[in-house]
GROMACS .gro file of C-alpha atoms in nm:
model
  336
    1UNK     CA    1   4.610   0.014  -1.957
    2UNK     CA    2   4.727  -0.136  -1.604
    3UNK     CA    3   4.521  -0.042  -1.344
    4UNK     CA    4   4.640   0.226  -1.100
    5UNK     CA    5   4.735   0.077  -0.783
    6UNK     CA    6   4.860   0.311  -0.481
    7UNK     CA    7   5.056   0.224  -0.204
    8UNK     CA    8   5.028   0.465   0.065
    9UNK     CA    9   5.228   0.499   0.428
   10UNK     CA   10   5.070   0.682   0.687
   11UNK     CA   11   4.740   0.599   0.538
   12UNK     CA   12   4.543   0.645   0.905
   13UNK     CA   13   4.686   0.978   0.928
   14UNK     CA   14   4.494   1.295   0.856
   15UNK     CA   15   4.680   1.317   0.485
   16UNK     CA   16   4.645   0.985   0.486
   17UNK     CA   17   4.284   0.950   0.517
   18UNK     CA   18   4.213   1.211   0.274
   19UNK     CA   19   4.472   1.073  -0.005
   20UNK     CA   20   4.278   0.748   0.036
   21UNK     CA   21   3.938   0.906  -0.034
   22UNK     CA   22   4.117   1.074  -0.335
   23UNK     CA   23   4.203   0.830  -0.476
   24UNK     CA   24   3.920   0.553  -0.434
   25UNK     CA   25   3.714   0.861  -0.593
   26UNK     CA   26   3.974   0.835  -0.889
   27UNK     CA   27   3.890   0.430  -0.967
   28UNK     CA   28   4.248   0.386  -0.772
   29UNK     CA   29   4.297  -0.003  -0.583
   30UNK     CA   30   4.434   0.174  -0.277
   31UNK     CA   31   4.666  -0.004  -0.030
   32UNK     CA   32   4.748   0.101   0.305
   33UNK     CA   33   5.073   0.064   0.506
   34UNK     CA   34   4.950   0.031   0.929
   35UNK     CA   35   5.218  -0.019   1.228
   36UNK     CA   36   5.089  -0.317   1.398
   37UNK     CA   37   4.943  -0.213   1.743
   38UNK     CA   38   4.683  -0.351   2.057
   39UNK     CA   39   4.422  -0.143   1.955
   40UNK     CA   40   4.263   0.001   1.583
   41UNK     CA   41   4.445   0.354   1.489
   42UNK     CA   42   4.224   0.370   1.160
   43UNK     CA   43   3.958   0.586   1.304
   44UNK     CA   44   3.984   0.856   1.056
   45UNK     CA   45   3.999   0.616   0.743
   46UNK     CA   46   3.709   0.402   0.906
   47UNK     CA   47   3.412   0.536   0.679
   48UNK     CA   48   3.618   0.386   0.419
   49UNK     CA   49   3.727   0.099   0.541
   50UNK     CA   50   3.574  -0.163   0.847
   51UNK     CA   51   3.863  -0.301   1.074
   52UNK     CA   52   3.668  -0.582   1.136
   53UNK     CA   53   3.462  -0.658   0.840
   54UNK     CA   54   3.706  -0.580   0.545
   55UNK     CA   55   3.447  -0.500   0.339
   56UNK     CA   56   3.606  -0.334   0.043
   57UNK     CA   57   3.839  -0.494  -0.247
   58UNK     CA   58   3.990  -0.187  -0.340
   59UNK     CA   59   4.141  -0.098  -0.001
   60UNK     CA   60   4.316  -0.291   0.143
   61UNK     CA   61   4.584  -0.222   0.488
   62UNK     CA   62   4.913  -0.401   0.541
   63UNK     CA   63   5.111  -0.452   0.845
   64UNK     CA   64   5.464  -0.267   0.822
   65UNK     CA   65   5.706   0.009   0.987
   66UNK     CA   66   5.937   0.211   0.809
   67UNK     CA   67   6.195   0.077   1.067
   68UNK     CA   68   6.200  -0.254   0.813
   69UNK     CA   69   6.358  -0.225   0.544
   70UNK     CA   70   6.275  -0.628   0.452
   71UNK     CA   71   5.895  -0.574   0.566
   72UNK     CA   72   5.915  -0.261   0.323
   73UNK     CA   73   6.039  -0.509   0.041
   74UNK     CA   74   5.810  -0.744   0.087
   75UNK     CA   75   5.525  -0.478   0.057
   76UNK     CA   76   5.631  -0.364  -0.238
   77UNK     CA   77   5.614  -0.709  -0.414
   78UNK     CA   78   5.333  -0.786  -0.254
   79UNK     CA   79   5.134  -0.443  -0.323
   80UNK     CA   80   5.330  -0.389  -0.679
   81UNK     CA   81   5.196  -0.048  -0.664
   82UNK     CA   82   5.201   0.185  -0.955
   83UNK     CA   83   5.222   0.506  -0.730
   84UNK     CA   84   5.394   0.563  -0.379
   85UNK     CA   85   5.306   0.785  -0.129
   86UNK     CA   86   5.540   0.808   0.150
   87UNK     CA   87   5.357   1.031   0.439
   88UNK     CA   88   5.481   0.796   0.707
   89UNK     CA   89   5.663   1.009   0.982
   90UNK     CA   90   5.714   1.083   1.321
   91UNK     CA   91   5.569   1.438   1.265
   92UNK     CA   92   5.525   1.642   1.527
   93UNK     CA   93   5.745   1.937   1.560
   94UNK     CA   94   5.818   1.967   1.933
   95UNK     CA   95   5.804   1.615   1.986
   96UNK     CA   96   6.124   1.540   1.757
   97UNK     CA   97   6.343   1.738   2.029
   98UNK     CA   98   6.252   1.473   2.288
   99UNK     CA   99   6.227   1.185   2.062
  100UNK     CA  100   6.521   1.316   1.800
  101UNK     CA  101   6.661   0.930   1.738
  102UNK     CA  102   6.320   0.819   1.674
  103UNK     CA  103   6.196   1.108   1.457
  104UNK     CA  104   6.531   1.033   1.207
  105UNK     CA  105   6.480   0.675   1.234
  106UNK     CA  106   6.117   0.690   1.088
  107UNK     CA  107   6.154   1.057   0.887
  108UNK     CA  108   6.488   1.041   0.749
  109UNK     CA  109   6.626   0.690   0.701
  110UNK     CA  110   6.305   0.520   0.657
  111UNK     CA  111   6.245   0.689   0.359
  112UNK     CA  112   6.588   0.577   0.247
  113UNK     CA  113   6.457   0.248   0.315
  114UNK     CA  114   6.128   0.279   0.132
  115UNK     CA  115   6.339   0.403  -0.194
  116UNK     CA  116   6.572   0.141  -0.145
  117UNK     CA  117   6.263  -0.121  -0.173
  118UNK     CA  118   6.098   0.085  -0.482
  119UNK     CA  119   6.432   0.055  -0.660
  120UNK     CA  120   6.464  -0.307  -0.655
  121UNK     CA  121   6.101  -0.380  -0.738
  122UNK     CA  122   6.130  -0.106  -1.027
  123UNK     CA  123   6.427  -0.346  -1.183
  124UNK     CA  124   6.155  -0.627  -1.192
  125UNK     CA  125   5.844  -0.489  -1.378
  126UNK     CA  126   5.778  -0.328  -1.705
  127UNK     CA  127   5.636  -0.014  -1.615
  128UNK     CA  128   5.792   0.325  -1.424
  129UNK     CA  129   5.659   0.314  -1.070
  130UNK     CA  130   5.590   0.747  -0.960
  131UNK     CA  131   5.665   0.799  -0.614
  132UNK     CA  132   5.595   1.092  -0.373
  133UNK     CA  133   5.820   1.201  -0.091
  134UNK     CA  134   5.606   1.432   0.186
  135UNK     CA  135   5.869   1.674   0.212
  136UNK     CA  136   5.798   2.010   0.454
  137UNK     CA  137   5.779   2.368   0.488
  138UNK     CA  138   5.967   2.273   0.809
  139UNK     CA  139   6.293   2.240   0.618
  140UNK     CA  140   6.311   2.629   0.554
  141UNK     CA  141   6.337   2.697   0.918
  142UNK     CA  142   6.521   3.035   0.998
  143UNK     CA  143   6.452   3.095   0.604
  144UNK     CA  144   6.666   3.347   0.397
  145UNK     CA  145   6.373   3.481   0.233
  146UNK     CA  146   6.000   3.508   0.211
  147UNK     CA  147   5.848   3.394   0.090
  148UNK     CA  148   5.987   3.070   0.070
  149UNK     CA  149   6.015   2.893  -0.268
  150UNK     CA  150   6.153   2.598  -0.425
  151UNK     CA  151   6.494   2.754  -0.444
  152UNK     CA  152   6.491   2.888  -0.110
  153UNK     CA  153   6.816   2.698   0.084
  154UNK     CA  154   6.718   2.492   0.396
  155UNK     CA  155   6.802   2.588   0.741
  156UNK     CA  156   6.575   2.382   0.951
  157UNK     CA  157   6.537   2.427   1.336
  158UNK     CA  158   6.382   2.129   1.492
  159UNK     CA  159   6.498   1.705   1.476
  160UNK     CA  160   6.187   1.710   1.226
  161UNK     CA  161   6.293   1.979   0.978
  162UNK     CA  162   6.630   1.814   0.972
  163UNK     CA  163   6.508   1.421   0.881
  164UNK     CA  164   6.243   1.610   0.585
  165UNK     CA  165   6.570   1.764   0.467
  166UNK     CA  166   6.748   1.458   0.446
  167UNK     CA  167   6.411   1.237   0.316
  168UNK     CA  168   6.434   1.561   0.039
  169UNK     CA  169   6.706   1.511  -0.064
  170UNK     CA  170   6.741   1.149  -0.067
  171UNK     CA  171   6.451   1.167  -0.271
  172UNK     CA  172   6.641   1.409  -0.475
  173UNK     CA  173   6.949   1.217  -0.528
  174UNK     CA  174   6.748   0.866  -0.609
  175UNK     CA  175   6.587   1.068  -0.876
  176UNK     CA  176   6.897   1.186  -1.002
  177UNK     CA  177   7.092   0.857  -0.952
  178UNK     CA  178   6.874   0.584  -1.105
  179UNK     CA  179   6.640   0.768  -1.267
  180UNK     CA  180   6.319   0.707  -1.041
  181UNK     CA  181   5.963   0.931  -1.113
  182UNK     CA  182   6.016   1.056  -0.780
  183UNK     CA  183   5.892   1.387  -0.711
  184UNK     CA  184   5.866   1.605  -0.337
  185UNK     CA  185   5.610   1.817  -0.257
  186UNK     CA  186   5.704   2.104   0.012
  187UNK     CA  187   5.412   2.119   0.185
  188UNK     CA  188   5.313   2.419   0.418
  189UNK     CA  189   5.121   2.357   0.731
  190UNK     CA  190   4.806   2.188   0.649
  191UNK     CA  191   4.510   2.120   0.867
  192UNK     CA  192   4.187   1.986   0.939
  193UNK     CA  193   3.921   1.835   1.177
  194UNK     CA  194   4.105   1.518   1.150
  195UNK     CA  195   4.430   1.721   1.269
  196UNK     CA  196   4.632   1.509   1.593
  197UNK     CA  197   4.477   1.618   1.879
  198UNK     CA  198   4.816   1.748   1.984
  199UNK     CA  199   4.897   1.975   1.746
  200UNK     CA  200   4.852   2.327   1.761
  201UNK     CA  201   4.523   2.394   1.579
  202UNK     CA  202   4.370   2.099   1.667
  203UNK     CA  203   4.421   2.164   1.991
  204UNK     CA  204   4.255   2.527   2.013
  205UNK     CA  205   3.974   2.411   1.814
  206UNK     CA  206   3.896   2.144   2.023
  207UNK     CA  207   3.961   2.368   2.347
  208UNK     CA  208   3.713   2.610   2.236
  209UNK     CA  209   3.437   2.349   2.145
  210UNK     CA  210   3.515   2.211   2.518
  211UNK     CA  211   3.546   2.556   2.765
  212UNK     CA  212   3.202   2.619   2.539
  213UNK     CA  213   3.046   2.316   2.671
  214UNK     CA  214   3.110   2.403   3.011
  215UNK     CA  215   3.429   2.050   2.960
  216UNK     CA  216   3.745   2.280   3.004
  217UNK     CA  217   3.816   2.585   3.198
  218UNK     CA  218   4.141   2.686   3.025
  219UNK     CA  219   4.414   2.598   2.706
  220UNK     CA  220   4.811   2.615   2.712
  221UNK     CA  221   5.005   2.747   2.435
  222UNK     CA  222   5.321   2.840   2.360
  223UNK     CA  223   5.424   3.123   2.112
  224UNK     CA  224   5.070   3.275   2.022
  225UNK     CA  225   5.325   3.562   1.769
  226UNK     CA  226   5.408   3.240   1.566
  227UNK     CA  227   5.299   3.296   1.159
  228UNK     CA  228   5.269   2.995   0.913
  229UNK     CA  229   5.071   2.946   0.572
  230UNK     CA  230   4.802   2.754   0.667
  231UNK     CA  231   4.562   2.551   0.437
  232UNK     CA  232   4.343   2.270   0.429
  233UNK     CA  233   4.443   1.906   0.402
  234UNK     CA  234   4.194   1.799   0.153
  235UNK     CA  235   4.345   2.064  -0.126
  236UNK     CA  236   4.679   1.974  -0.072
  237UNK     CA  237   4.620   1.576  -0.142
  238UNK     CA  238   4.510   1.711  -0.455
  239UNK     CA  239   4.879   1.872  -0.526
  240UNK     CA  240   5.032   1.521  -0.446
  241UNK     CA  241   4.831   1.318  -0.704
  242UNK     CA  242   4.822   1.638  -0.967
  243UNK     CA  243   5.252   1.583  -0.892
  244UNK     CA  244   5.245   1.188  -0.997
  245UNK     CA  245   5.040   1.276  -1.311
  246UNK     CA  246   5.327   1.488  -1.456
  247UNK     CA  247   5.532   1.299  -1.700
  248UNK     CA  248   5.841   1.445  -1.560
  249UNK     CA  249   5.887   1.448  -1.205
  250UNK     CA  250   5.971   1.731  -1.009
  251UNK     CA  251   5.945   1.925  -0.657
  252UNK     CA  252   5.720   2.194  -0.575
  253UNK     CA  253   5.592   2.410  -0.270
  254UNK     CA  254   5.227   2.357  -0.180
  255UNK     CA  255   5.092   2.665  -0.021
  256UNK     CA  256   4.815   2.934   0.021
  257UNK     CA  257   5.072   3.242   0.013
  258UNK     CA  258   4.968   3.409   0.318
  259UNK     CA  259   5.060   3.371   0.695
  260UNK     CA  260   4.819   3.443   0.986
  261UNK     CA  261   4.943   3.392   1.328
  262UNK     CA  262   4.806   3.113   1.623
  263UNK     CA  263   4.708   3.454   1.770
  264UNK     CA  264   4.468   3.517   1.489
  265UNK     CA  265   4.366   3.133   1.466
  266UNK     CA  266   4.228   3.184   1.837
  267UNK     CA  267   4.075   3.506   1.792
  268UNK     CA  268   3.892   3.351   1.526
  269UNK     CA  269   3.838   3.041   1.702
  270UNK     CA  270   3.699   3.185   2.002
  271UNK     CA  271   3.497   3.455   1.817
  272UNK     CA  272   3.337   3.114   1.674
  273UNK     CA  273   3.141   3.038   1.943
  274UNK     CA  274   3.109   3.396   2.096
  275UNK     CA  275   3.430   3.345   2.323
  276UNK     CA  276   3.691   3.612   2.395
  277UNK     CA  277   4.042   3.403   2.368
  278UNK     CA  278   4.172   3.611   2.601
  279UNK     CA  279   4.005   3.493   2.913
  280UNK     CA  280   4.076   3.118   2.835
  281UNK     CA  281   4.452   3.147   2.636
  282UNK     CA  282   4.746   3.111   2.941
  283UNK     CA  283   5.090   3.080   2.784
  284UNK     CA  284   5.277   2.774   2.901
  285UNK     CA  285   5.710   2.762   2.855
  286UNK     CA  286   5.690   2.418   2.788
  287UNK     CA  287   5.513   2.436   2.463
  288UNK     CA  288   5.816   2.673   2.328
  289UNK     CA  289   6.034   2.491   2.132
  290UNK     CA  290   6.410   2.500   2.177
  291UNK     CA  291   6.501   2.683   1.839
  292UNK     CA  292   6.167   2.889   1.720
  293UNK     CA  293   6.030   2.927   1.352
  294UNK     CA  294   5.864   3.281   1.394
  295UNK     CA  295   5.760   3.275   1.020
  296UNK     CA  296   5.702   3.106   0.721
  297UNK     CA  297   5.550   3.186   0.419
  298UNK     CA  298   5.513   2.996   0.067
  299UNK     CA  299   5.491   3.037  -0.264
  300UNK     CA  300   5.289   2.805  -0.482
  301UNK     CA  301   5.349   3.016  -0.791
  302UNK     CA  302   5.546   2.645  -0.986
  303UNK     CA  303   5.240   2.451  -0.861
  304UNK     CA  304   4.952   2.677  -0.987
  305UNK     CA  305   5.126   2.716  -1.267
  306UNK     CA  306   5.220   2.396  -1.383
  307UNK     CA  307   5.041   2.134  -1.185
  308UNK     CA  308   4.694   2.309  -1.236
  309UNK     CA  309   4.658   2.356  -0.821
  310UNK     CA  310   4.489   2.603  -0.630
  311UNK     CA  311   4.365   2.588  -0.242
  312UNK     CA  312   4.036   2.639  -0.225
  313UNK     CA  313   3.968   2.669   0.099
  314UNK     CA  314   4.041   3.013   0.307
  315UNK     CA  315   4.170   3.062   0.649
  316UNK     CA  316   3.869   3.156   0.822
  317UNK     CA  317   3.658   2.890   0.654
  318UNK     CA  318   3.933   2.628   0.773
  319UNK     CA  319   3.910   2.710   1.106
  320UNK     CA  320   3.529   2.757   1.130
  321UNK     CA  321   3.506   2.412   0.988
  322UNK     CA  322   3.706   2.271   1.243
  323UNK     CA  323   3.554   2.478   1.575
  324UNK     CA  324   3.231   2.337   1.437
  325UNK     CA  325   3.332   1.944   1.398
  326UNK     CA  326   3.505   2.016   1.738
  327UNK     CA  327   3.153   2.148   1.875
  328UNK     CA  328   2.973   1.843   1.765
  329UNK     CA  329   3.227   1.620   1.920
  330UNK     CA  330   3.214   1.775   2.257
  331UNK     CA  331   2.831   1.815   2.264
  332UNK     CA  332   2.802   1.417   2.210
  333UNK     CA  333   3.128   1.368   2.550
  334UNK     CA  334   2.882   1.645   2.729
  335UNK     CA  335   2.557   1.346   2.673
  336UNK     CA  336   2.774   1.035   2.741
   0.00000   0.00000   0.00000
């Protein structure tokens, strides 16, 4: 049997990193796509893997952008994975409406060129290469119904929903076209204490672990009424491999089937570390986004069904777990 070899873009991100450990858990050689810059950005994939040192033979990082098409060729040949997982992405929400050329760029068309590379290296090799397209809950937008399902049509309301729809259904039609094992997975928002400082949760969890520590007086959000279906990161890796194990490929929606609000994720948040958000939350206009998503909701119903997949982790637990790796973070900037 040929041994499993994964090529993964976005590896340093927090999907990413938790794919990778996944996967080297699994026996997997695991290689990782990087964008060449001044300094490391592998800081959450680091306990795996030495920047320096290169210590392991079974992961291994690659310089390449999803802007190269050629450099994305290359890789393939080089890597002659026997699974692809594209998370690579510009992927923050309110960030595509300033940067909207960039965010298709990277979102949309580089996954058109990452196909493109998969289905000239599948002509050359014996065996059927799986692939998995990152697709979002994002895509729904202004949704039709709720919950939202794998049926549900798209109406997405940001640059970002837009280039998932289109990396969809590229994805989609490249199945349907040339017969690739590509399957999507519509993952629903997804988090952890290796979440981007920038987004949402992240960025209350760490406030709270910082105005506790006497670091930060106050944190700016936007719409606190916002709901979304919000799991952990480390379950829904799971869903991705479970998907590439099928022997038909297929798309399906990733989710924990309930919505709490960024109202509740600060009460709880707060309430963590004996805090009242409501002395430290100020709403800022600049964190509302130009077209709002006031709700979405998911339903995993195809996955748990026929992948085998079920989040195990709850909402409260989530974002306990990541007001206390916040804490222990700002306790060690309060010593230096």
């Amino acid at each position: 049997m040929k041994m499993k070899r994964a090529l993964v873009t976005g590896i340093t991100g927090q999907d990413g990193s938790y794919l990778a450990e996944l996967l080297l858990s699994k026996g997997y050689e695991v290689h990782g796509m990087v964008r060449r810059s001044s300094t490391f950005s592998t800081q959450r994939i680091e306990h795996l893997y030495d920047p320096l040192e290169h210590v392991r033979s079974d992961l291994k990082l690659h310089y390449g952008d999803m802007s190269d098409g050629n450099g994305l060729s290359r890789l393939m040949r080089e890597v002659a994975p026997t699974e692809v997982y594209n998370l690579a992405a510009q992927s923050h929400v309110r960030v595509s409406f300033d940067q909207p050329a960039y965010t298709a760029e990277v979102t949309a068309v580089g996954t058109l060129r990452l196909l493109e590379a998969l289905r000239d290296f599948q002509d050359t090799v014996d065996y059927k290469i799986r692939f998995y397209q990152a697709s979002s809950s994002e895509m729904f937008g202004q949704a039709s119904e709720t919950p939202q399902r794998e049926t549900t049509p798209f109406h997405p309301r940001s640059p970002y929903g837009v280039a998932k729809a289109y990396a969809h259904w590229i994805t989609v039609n490249y199945r349907e076209s040339y017969g690739l094992h590509a399957s999507c997975g519509i993952l629903f928002n997804h988090e952890s204490p290796r979440r981007g400082e920038s987004f949402v949760t992240r960025k209350i969890s760490r406030a709270v672990a910082r105005i506790k520590m006497g670091l930060q007086q106050k944190v700016y959000l936007g719409n606190l009424d916002a709901k979304r279906d919000w799991g952990f990161a480390g379950d829904y890796v799971e869903a991705m491999w479970l998907m590439l194990q099928q022997n038909t490929p297929d798309d399906y929606v990733i989710s924990t089937d309930e919505t709490h609000s960024v109202r509740e994720f600060c009460e709880i948040a707060f309430s963590r570390l004996g805090l009242d958000y409501r002395e430290y939350v100020e709403i800022d206009p600049r964190f509302f986004r130009p077209a709002e998503v006031d709700v979405l909701q998911g339903c995993s119903k195809k996955a748990r069904e026929k992948l085998g997949w079920q989040p195990r982790a709850g909402f409260a637990e989530l974002v306990a777990t990541m007001v206390d790796a916040d804490l222990e973070l700002a306790q060690k900037e309060r010593t230096a």
